[in-house]
Short mmCIF file of C-alpha atoms in Angstrom, two decimals:
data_model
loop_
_atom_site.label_atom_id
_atom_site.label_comp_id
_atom_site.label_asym_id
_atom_site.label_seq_id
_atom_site.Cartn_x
_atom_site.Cartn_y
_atom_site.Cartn_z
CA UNK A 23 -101.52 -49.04 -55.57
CA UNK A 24 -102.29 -52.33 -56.04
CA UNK A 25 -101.33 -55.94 -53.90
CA UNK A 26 -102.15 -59.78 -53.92
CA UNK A 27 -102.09 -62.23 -51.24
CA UNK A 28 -102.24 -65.98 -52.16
CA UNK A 29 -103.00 -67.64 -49.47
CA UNK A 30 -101.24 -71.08 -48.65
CA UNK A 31 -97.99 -71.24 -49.85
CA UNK A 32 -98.33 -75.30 -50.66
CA UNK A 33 -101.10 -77.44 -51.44
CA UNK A 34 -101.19 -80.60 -52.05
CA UNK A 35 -104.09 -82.55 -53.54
CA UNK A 36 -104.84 -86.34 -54.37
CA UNK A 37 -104.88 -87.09 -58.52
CA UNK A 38 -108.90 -86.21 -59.50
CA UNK A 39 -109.37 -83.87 -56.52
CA UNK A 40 -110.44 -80.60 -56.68
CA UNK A 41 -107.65 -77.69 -56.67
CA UNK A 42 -108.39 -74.78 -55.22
CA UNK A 43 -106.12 -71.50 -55.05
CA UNK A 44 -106.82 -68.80 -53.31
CA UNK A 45 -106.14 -64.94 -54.53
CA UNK A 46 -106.93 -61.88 -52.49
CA UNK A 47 -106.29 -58.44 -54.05
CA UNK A 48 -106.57 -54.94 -52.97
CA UNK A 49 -107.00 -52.46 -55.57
CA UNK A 50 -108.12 -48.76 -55.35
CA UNK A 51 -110.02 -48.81 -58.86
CA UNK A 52 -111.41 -51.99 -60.94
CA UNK A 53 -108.58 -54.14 -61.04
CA UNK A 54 -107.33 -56.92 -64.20
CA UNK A 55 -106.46 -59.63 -62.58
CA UNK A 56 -104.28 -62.67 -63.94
CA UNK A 57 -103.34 -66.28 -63.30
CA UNK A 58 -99.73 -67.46 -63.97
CA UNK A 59 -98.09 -70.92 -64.26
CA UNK A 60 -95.06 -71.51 -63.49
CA UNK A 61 -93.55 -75.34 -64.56
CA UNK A 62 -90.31 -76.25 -63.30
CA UNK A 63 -87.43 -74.57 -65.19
CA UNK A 64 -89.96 -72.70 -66.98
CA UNK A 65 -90.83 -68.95 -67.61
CA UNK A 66 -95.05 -67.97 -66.85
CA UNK A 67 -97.84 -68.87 -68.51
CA UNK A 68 -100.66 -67.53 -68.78
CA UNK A 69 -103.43 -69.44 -67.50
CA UNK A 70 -106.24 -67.02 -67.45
CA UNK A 71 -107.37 -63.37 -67.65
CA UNK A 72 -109.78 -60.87 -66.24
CA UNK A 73 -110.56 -57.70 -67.88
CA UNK A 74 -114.49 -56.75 -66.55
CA UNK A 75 -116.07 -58.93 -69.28
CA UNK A 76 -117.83 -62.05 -67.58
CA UNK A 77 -116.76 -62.55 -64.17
CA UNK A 78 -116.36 -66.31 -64.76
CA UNK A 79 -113.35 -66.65 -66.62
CA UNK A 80 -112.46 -70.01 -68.23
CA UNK A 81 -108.75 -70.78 -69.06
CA UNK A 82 -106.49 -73.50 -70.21
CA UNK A 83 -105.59 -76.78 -68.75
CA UNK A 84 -109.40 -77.23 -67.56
CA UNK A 85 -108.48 -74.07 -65.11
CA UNK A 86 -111.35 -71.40 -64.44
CA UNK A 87 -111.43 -68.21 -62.03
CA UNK A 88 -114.29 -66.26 -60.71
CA UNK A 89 -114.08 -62.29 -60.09
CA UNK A 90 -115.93 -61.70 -56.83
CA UNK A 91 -115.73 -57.87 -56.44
CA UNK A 92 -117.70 -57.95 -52.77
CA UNK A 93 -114.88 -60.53 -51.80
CA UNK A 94 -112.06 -59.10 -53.38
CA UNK A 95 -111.12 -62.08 -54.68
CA UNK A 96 -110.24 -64.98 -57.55
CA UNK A 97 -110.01 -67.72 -57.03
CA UNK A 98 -108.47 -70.72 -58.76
CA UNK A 99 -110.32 -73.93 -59.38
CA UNK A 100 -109.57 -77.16 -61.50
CA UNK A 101 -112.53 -79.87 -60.73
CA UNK A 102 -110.23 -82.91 -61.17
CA UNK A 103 -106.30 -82.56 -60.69
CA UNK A 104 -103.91 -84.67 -62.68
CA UNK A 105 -100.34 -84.96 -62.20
CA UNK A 106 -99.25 -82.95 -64.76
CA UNK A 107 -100.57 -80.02 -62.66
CA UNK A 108 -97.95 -80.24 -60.65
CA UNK A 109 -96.62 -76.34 -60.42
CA UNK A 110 -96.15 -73.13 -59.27
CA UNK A 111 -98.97 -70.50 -59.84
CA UNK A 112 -99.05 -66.79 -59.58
CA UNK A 113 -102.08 -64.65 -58.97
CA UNK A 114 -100.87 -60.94 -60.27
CA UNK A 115 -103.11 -57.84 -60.85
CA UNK A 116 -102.48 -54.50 -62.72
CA UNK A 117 -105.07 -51.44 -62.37
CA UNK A 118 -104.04 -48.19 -64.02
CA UNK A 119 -101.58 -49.17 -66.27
CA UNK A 120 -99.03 -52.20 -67.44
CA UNK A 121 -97.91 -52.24 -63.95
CA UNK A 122 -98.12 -56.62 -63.12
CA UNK A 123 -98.24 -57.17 -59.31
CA UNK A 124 -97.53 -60.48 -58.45
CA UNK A 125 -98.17 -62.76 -55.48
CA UNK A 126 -95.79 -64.64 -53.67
CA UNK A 127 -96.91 -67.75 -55.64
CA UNK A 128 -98.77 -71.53 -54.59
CA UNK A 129 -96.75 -74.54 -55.06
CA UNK A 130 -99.17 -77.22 -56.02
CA UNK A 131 -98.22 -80.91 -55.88
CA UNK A 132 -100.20 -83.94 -56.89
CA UNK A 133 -100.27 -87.39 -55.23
CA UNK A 134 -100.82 -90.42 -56.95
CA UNK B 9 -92.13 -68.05 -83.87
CA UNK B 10 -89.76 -68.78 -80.83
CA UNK B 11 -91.57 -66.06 -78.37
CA UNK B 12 -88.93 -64.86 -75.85
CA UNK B 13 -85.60 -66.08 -75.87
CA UNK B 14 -82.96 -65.52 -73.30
CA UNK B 15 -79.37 -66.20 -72.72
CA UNK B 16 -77.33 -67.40 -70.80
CA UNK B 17 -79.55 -69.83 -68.63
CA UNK B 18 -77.23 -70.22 -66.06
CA UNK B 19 -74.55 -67.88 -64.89
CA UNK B 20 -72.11 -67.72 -61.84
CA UNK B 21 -70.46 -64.56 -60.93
CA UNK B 22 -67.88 -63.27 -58.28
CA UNK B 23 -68.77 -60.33 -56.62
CA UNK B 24 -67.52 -57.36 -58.54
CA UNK B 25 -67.86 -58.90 -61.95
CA UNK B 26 -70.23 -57.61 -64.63
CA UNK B 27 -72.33 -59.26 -67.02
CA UNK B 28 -75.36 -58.39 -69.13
CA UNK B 29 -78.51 -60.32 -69.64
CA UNK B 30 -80.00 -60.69 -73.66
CA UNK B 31 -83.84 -60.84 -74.50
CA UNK B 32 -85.46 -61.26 -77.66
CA UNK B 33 -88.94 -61.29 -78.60
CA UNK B 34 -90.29 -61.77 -82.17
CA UNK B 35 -93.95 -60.98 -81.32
CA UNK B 36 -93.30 -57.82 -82.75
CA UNK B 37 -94.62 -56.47 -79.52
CA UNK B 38 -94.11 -53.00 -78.15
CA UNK B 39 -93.45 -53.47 -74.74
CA UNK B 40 -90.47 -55.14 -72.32
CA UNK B 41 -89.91 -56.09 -68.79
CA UNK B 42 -87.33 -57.39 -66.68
CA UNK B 43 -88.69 -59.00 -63.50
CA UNK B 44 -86.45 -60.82 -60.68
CA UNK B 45 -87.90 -64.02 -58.75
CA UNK B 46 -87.02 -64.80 -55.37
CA UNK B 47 -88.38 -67.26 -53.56
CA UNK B 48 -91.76 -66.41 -51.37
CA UNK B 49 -91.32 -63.15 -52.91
CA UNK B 50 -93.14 -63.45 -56.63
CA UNK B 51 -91.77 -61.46 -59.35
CA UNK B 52 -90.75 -58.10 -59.02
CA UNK B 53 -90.23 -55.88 -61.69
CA UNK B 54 -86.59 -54.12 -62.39
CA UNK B 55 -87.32 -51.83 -65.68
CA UNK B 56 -89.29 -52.09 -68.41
CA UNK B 57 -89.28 -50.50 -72.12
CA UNK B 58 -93.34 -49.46 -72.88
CA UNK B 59 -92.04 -48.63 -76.72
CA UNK B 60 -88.53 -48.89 -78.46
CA UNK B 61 -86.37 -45.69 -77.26
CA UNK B 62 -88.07 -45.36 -73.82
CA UNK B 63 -87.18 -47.45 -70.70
CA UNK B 64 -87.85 -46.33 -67.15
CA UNK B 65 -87.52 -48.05 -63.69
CA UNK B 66 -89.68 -50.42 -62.42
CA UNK B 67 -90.11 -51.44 -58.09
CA UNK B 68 -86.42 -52.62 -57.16
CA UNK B 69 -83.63 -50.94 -60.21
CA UNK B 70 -81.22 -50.17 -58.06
CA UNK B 71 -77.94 -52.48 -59.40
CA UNK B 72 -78.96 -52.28 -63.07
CA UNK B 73 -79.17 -50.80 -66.14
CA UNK B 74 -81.05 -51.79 -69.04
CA UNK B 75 -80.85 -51.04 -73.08
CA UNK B 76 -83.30 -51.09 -75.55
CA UNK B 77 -81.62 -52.01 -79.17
CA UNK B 78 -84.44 -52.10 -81.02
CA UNK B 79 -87.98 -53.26 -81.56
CA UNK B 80 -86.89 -57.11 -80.48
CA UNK B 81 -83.98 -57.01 -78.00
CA UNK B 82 -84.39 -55.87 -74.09
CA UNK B 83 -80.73 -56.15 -72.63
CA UNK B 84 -80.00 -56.04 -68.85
CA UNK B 85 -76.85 -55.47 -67.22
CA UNK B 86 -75.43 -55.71 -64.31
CA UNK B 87 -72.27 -53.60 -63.45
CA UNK B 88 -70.70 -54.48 -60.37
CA UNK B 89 -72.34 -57.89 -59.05
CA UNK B 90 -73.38 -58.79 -55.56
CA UNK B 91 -74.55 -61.55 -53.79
CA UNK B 92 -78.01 -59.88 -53.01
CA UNK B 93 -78.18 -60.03 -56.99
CA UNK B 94 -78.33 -64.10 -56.79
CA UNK B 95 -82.16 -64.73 -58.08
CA UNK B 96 -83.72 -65.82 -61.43
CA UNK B 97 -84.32 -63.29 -63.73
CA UNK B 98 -87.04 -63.24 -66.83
CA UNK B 99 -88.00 -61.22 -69.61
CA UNK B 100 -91.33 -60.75 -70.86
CA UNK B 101 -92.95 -58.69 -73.29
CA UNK B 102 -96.55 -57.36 -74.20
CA UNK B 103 -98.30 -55.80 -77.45
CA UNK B 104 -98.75 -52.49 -75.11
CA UNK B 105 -98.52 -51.10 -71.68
CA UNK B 106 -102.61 -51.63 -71.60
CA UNK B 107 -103.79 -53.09 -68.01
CA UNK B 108 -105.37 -56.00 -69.72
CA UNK B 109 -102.59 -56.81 -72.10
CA UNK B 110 -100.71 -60.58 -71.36
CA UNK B 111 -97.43 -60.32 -70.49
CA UNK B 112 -95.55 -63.02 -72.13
CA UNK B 113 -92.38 -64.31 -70.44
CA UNK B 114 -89.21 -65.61 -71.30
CA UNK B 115 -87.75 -69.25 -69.92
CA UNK B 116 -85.96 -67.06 -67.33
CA UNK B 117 -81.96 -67.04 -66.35
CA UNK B 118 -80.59 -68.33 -63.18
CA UNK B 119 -77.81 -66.11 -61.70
CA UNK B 120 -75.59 -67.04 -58.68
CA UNK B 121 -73.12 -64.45 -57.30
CA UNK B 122 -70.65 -65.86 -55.04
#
């Protein structure tokens, strides 16, 4: 079985600071791991992906994640926030099969 | 190429009423989920469909049923409403049930059950 804990519920960063969004995950074989955003009255989107190629992992938006296997962990980073980061954002892993476990989710918001 | 549609986007239901949820895809993908989102909770997954004729339960099923038509449509229904059925619900679908495959998800429906 596999879990994720995001840790912080809210953040809240000045416009042009760094984000940072932490995802723990436990996994009892290599896991796939995933970021989600979530806009407001919006489905998911996918941000970025793991899948055991390079353990940096560059995504949209100016978003990137590293896989640290000896941390269990992947974290989210964004060097310079701008408002229109302003969301919700899932960490989620799957393992075995199609099986998408999500976090409880990070509520980012952006001051001027 | 719409991705996945779903209707209604707002419903409000007594207890005890019924109602069934529509998704369509036109990725020509394989694969379907239903997923409910609670607040602090994530998204959980209800059923999901890994090919057209199969469906099989996913972590919390218990209050639904779900239907397959065909290749593009993932229905969801709900017989006999309760409150603890109040959440926003999305579809998403995938090429496959591979690990690495991106799940691709619908604008989502918001569901109140008085």
């Amino acid at each position: 079985a596999q879990s994720v804990t995001q840790l912080g519920s809210h953040v809240s960063v000045s416009e042009g600071a760094l984000v940072l969004l932490r995802c723990n995950y436990s996994s009892s074989v290599p896991p796939y791991l995933f970021w989600y955003v979530q806009y407001p009255n919006q489905g998911l989107q996918l941000l970025l992906k793991y899948t055991s190629a390079a353990t940096l992992v560059k995504g949209i938006n100016g978003f990137e994640a590293e896989f640290k296997k000896s941390e269990t962990s992947f974290h989210l980073t964004k060097p310079s926030a701008h408002m229109s980061d302003a969301a919700e954002y899932f960490c989620a892993v799957s393992a075995n099969d199609y099986k998408l476990s999500f976090g409880a989710g990070t509520t980012v918001t952006v001051r001027a | 190429n719409a991705g996945v549609t779903q209707t209604p986007k707002f419903q409000v239901l007594k207890t005890g009423q019924s109602m069934t949820l529509q998704c369509a895809q036109d990725m020509n993908h394989n694969s379907m989920y239903w997923y409910r989102q609670d607040p602090g909770m994530g998204l959980r997954l209800i059923y999901y469909s890994a090919s057209e004729g199969t469906t099989d339960k996913g972590e919390v099923p218990n209050g639904y049923n779900v239907s397959r038509l065909n290749k593009r449509e993932f229905s969801l229904r709900l017989e006999s409403a309760a409150p603890s059925q109040t959440s926003v619900y999305f579809c998403a679908s995938s090429e496959n049930t591979a690990s690495t495959d991106t799940q691709y998800f619908g604008p989502g429906t918001r569901l109140t059950v008085l």
